[in-house]
mmCIF file of C-alpha atoms in Angstrom:
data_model
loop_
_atom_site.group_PDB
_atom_site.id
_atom_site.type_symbol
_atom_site.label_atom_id
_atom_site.label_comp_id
_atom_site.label_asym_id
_atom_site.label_seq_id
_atom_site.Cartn_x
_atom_site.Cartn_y
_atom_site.Cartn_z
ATOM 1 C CA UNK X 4 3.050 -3.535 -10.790
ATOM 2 C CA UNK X 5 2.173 -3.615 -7.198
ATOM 3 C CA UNK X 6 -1.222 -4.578 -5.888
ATOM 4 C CA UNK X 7 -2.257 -0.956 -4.743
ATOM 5 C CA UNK X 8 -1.267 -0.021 -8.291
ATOM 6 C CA UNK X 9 -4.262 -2.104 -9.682
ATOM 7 C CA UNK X 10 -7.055 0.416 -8.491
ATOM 8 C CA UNK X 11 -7.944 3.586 -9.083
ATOM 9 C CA UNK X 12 -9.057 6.593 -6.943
ATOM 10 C CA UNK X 13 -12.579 5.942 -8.527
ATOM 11 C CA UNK X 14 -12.575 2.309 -7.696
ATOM 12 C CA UNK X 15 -11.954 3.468 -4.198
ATOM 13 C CA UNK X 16 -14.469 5.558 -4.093
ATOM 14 C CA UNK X 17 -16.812 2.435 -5.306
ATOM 15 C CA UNK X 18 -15.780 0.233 -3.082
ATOM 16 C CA UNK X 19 -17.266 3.054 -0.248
ATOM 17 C CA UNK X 20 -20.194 3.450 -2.655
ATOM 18 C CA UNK X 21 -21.121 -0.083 -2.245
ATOM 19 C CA UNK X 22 -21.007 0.091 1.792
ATOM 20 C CA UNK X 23 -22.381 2.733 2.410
ATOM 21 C CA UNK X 24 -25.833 2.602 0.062
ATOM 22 C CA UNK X 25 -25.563 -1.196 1.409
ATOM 23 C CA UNK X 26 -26.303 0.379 4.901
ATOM 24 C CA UNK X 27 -28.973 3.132 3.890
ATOM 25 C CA UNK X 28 -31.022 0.839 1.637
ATOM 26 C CA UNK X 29 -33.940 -1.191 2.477
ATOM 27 C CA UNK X 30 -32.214 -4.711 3.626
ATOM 28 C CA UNK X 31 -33.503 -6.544 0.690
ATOM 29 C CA UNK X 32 -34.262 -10.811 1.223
ATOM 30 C CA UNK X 33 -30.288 -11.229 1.844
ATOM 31 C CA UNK X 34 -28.030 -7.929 0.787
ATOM 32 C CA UNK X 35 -29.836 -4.573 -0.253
ATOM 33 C CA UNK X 36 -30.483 -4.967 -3.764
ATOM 34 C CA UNK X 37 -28.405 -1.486 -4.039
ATOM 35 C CA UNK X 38 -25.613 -3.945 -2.948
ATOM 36 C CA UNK X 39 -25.338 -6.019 -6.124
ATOM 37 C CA UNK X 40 -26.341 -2.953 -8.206
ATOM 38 C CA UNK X 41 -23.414 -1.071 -6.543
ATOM 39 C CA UNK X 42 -21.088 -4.242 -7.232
ATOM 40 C CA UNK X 43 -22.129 -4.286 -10.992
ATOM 41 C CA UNK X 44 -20.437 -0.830 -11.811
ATOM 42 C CA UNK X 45 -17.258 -1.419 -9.430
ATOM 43 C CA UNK X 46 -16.951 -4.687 -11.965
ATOM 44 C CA UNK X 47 -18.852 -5.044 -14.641
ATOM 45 C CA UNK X 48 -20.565 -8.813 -15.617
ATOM 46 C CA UNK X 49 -23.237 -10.387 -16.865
ATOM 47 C CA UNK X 50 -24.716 -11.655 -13.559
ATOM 48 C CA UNK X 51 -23.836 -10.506 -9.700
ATOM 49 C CA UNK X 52 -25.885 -12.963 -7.496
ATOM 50 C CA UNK X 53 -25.707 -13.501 -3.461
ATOM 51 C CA UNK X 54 -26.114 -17.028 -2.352
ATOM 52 C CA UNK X 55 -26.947 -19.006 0.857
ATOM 53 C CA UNK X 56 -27.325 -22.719 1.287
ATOM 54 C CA UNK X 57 -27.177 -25.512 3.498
ATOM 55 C CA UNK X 58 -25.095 -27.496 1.705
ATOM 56 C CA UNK X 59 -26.043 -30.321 4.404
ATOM 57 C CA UNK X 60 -29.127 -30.401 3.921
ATOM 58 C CA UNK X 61 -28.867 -29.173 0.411
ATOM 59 C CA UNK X 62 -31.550 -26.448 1.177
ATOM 60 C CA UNK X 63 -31.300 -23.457 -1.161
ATOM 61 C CA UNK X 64 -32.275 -20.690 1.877
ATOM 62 C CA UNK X 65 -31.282 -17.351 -0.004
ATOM 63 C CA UNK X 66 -30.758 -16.765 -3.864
ATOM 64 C CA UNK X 67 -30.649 -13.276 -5.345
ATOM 65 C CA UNK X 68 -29.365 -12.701 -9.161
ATOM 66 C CA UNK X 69 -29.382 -9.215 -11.530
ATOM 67 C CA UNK X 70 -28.511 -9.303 -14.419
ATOM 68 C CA UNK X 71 -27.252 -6.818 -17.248
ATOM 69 C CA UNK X 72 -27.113 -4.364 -14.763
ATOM 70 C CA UNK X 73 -30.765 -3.010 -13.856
ATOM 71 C CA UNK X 74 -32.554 -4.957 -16.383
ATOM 72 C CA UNK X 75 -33.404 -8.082 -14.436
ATOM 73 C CA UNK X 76 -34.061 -9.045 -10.624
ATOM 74 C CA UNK X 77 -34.756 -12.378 -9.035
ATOM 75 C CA UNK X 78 -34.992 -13.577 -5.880
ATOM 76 C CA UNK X 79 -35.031 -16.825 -4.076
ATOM 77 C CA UNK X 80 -34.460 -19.295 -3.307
ATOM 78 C CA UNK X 81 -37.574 -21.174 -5.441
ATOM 79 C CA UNK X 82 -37.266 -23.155 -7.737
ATOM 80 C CA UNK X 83 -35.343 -25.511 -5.786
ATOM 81 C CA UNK X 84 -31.968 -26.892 -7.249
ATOM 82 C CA UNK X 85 -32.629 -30.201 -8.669
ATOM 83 C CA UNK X 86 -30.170 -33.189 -6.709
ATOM 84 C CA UNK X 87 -28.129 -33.356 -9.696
ATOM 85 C CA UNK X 88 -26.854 -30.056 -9.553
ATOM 86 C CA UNK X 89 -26.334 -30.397 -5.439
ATOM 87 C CA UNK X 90 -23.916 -33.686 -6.297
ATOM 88 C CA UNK X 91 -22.285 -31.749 -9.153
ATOM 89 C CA UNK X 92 -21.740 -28.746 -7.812
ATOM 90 C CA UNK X 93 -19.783 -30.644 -4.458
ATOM 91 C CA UNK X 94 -16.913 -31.446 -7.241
ATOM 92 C CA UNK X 95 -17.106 -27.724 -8.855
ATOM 93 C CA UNK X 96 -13.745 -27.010 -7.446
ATOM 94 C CA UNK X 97 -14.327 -23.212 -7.533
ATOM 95 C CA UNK X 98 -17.452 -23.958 -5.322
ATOM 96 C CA UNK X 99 -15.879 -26.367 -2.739
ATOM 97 C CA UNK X 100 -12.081 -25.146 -2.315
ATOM 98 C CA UNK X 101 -13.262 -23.533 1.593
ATOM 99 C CA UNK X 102 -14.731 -26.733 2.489
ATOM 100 C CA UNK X 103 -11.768 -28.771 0.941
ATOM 101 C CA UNK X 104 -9.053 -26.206 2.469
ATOM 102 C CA UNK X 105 -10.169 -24.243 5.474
ATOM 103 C CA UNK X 106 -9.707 -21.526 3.425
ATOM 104 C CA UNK X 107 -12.533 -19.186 3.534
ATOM 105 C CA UNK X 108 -11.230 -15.825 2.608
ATOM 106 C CA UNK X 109 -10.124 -16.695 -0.764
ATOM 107 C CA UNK X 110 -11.875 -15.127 -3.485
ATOM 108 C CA UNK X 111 -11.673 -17.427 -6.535
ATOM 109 C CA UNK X 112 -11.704 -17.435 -10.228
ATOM 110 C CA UNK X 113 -13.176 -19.969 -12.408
ATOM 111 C CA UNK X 114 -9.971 -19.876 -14.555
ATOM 112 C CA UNK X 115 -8.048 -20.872 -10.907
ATOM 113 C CA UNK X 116 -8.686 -23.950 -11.484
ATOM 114 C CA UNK X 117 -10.395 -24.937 -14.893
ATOM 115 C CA UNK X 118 -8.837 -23.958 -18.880
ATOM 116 C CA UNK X 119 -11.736 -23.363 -21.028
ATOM 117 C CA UNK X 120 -11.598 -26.871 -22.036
ATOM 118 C CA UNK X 121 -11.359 -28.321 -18.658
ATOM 119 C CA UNK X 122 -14.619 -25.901 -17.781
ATOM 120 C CA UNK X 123 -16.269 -27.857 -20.382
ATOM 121 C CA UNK X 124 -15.995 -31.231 -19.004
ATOM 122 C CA UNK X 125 -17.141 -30.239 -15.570
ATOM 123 C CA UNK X 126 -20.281 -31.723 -14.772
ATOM 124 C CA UNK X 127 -21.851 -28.561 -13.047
ATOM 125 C CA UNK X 128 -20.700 -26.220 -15.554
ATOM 126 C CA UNK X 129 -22.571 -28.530 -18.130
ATOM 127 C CA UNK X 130 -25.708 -28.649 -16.369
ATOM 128 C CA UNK X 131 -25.762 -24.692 -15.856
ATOM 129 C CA UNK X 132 -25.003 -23.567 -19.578
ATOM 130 C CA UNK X 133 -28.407 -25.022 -20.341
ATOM 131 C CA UNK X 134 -29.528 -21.779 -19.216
ATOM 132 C CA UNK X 135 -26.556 -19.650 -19.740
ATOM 133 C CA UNK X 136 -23.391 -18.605 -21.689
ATOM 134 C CA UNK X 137 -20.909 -17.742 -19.381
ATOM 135 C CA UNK X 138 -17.871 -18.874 -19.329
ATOM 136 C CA UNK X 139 -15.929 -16.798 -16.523
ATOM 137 C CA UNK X 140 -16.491 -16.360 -12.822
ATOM 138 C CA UNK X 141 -15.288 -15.396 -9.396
ATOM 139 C CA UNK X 142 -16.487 -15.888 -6.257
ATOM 140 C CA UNK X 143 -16.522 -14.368 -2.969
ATOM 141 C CA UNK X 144 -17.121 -16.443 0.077
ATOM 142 C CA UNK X 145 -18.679 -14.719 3.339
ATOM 143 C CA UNK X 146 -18.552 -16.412 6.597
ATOM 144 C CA UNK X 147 -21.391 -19.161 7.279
ATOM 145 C CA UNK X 148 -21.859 -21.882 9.635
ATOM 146 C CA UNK X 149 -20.129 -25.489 9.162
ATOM 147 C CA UNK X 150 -22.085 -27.156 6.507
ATOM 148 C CA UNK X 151 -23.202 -23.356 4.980
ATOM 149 C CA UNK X 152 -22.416 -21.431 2.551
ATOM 150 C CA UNK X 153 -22.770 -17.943 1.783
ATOM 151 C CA UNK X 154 -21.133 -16.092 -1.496
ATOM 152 C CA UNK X 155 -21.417 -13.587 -3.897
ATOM 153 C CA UNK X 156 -20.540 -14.752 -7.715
ATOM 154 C CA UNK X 157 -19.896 -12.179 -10.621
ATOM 155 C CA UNK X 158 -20.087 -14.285 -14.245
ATOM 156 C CA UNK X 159 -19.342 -13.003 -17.799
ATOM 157 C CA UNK X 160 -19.518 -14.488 -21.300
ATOM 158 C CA UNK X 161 -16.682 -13.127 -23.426
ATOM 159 C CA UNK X 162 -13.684 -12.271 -20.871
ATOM 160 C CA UNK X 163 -12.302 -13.188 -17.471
ATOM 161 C CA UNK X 164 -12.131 -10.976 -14.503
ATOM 162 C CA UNK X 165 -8.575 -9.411 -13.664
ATOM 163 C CA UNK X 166 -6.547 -9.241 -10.708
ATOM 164 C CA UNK X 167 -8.096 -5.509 -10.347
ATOM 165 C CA UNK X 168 -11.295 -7.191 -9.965
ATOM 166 C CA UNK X 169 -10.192 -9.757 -7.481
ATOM 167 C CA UNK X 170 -7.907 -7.132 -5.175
ATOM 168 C CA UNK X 171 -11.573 -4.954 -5.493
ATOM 169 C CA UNK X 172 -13.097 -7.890 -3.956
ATOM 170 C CA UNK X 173 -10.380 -9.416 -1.417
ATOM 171 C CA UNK X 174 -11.178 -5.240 -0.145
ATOM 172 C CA UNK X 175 -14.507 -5.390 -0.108
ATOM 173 C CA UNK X 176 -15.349 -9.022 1.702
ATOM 174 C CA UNK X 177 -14.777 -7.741 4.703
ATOM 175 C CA UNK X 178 -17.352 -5.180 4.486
ATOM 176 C CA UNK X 179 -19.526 -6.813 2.594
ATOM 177 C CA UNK X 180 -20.033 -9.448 5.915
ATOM 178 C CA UNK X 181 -20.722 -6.089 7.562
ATOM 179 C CA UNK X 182 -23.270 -4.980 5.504
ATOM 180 C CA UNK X 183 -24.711 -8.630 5.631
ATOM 181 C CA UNK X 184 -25.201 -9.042 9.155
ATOM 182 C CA UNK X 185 -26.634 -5.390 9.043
ATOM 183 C CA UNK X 186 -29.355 -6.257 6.885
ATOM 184 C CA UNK X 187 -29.855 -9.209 8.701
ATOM 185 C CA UNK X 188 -30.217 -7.295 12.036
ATOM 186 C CA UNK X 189 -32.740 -4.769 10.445
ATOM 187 C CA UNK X 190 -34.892 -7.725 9.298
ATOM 188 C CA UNK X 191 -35.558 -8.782 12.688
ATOM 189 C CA UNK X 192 -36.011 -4.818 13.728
ATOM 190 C CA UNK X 193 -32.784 -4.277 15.583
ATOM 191 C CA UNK X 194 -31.733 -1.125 15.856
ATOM 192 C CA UNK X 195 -28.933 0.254 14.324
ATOM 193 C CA UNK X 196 -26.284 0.647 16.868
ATOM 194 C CA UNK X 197 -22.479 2.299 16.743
ATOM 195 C CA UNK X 198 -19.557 0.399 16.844
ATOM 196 C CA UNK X 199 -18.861 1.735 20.648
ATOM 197 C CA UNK X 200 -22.726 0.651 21.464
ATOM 198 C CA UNK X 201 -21.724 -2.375 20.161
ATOM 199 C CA UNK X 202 -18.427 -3.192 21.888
ATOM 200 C CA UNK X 203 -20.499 -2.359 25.116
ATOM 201 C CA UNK X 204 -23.132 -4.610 24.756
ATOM 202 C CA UNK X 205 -20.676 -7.642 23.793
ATOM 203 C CA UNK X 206 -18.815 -7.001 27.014
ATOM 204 C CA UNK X 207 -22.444 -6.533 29.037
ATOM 205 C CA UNK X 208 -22.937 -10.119 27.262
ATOM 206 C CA UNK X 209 -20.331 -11.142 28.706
ATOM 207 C CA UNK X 210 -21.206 -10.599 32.537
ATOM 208 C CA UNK X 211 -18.863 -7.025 32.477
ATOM 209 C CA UNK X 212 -19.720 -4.658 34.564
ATOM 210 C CA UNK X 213 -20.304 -0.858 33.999
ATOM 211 C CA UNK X 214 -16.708 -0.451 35.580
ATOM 212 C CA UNK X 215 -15.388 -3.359 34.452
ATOM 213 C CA UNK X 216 -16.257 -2.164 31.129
ATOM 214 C CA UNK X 217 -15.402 1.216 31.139
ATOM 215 C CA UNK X 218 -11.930 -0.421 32.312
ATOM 216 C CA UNK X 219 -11.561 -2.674 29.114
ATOM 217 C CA UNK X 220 -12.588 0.492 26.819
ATOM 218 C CA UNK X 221 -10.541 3.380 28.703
ATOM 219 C CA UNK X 222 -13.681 5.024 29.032
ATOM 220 C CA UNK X 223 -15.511 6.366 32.346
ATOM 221 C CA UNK X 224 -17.807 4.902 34.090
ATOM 222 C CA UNK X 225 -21.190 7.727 33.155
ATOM 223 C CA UNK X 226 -19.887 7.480 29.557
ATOM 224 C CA UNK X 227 -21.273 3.468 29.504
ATOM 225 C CA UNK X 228 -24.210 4.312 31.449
ATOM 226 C CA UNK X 229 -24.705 7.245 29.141
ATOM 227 C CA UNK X 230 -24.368 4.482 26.302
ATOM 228 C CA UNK X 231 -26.499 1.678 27.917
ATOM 229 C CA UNK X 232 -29.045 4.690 28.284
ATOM 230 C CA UNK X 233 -29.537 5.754 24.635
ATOM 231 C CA UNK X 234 -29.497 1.803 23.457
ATOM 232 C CA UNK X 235 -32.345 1.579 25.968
ATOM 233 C CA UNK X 236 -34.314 4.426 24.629
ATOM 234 C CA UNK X 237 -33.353 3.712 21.052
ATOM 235 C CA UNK X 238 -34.850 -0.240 21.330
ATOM 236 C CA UNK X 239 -37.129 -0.320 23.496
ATOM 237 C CA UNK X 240 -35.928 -2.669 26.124
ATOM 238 C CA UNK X 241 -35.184 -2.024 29.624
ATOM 239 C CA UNK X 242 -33.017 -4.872 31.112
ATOM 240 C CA UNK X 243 -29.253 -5.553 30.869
ATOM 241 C CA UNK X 244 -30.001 -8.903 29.627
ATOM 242 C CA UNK X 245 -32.014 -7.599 27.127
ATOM 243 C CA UNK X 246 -29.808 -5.314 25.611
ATOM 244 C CA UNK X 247 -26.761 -7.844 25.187
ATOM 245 C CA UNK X 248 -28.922 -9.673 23.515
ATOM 246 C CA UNK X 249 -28.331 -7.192 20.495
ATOM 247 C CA UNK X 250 -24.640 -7.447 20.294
ATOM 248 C CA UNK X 251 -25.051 -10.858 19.520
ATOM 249 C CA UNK X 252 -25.662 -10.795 15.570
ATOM 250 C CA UNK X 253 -22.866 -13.562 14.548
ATOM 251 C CA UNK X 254 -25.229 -16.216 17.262
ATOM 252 C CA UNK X 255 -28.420 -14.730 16.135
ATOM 253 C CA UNK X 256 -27.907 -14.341 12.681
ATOM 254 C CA UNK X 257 -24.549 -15.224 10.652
ATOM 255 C CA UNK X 258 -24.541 -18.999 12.960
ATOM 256 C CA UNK X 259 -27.634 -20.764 12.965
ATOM 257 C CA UNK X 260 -29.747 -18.811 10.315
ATOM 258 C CA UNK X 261 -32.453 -21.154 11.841
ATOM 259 C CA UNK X 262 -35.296 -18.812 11.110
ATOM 260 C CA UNK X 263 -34.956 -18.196 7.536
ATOM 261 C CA UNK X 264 -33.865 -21.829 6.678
ATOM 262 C CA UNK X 265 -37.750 -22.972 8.932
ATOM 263 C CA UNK X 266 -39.184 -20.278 6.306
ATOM 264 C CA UNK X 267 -37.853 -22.033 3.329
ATOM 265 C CA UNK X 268 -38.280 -25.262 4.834
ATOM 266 C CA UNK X 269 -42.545 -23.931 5.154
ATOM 267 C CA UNK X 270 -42.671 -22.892 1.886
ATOM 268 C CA UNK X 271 -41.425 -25.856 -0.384
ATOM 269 C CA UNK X 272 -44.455 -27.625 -1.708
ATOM 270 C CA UNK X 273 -45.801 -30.838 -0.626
ATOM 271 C CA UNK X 274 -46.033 -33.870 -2.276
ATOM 272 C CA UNK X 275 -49.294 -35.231 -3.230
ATOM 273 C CA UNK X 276 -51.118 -37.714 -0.513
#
């Protein structure tokens, strides 16, 4: 069966479903919380969680997990991981195949790489099912920094996710970035802005000039003054300068997450004197 043969015309429409409430609802800690709620009826599991660390640094800076649906929410990224499962989650070959390969659009099974029994030996796998059942996951990586790492993980007790499930995904990652870096821009009360305001700004960034821009975009000259005019009004700021600094969310925010990481970094206890 071809690929396009795997999903249905109300898979489709999920996929959609899970952008655009993504984009309406409140921006959550990482993704809106409609996000993974949204992701749990496109494909159905146990857990859907969003993670960000610093694998560096091993610094948990974002953890959210629901599970069974609406019954449970947590947030993150406290407790802290202990250094055992840092060290065994570094030879969790589902969890390090993007460092390992360069590879960091692949969205991964468990079962890629482990037989039930193989799952078994794995050292991280037998310091999570302390706390847990499962036995299947996937995995989709989102783009992060060098040394970062930023994915959502579906996991299920009693069956493994399909090749539906992972075409849904390999669909989806894209847009799920998008909805990411969306959230993150609403955090720090950016406005939102269209994809043209956008394209605009990047090129003002870049030293353009109205005409130079209006050049690059096929557009007339009033038309990007008529743009730079309603991105002034809608933000608040009134210098060129200014405003390119708004089409710059993969510096700001999907680079150097430096603000949230100081946050978590504030928070952790301190030892005892």
């Amino acid at each position: 069966m071809a690929a396009s043969g795997l999903l249905r015309e109300s898979d489709l429409r999920g996929l959609t479903a899970v952008i655009e409430d993504g984009l309406r609802d409140d921006p959550g800690p990482a993704l809106p919380w409609t996000v993974l709620h949204r992701l749990h009826q496109l494909i159905p599991a146990d857990g859907v969680s969003f993670e960000e660390a610093d694998l560096q640094n091993r610094l948990a800076v974002a953890d959210q997990l629901l599970l069974e649906g609406d019954d449970q929410c947590f947030d993150g990224p406290e407790p802290e991981p202990a250094p055992e499962i840092w060290v065994a989650r570094e030879t969790f070959l589902p969890y390090s195949y993007w460092a390992r390969t360069g590879d960091v659009a692949a969205v991964l099974r468990w079962s890629d790489f482990y037989s039930q029994t193989e799952l078994k030996n794995q050292p991280f796998y037998d310091l999570i099912r302390q706390d847990t059942t499962v036995r299947y996951g996937i995995v989709v990586p989102l783009p992060a920094p060098a040394g970062w790492i930023r994915k959502v993980g579906f996991f299920r007790t009693h069956r493994d996710f399909s090749e539906r499930d992972r075409l849904a995904l390999q669909l989806l990652r894209p847009h799920l970035h998008g909805v990411y870096l969306d959230a993150e821009r609403r955090r720090h009360g950016v406005p939102h802005l269209t994809r043209r305001e956008r394209e605009i700004l990047r090129l003002v960034s870049q030293g353009y000039s109205n005409a130079e821009i209006a050049g690059t975009l096929f557009i007339a000259v009033a038309i990007v003054r008529k743009h730079l005019e309603n991105i002034f009004n809608r933000s608040g700021v009134r210098t060129r300068s200014a405003a390119a600094a708004l089409a710059l969310p993969s510096a700001s925010f999907g680079t150097t997450p430096v603000d949230r990481r100081s946050d978590v970094q504030a928070a952790r206890p301190r030892p005892p004197d």
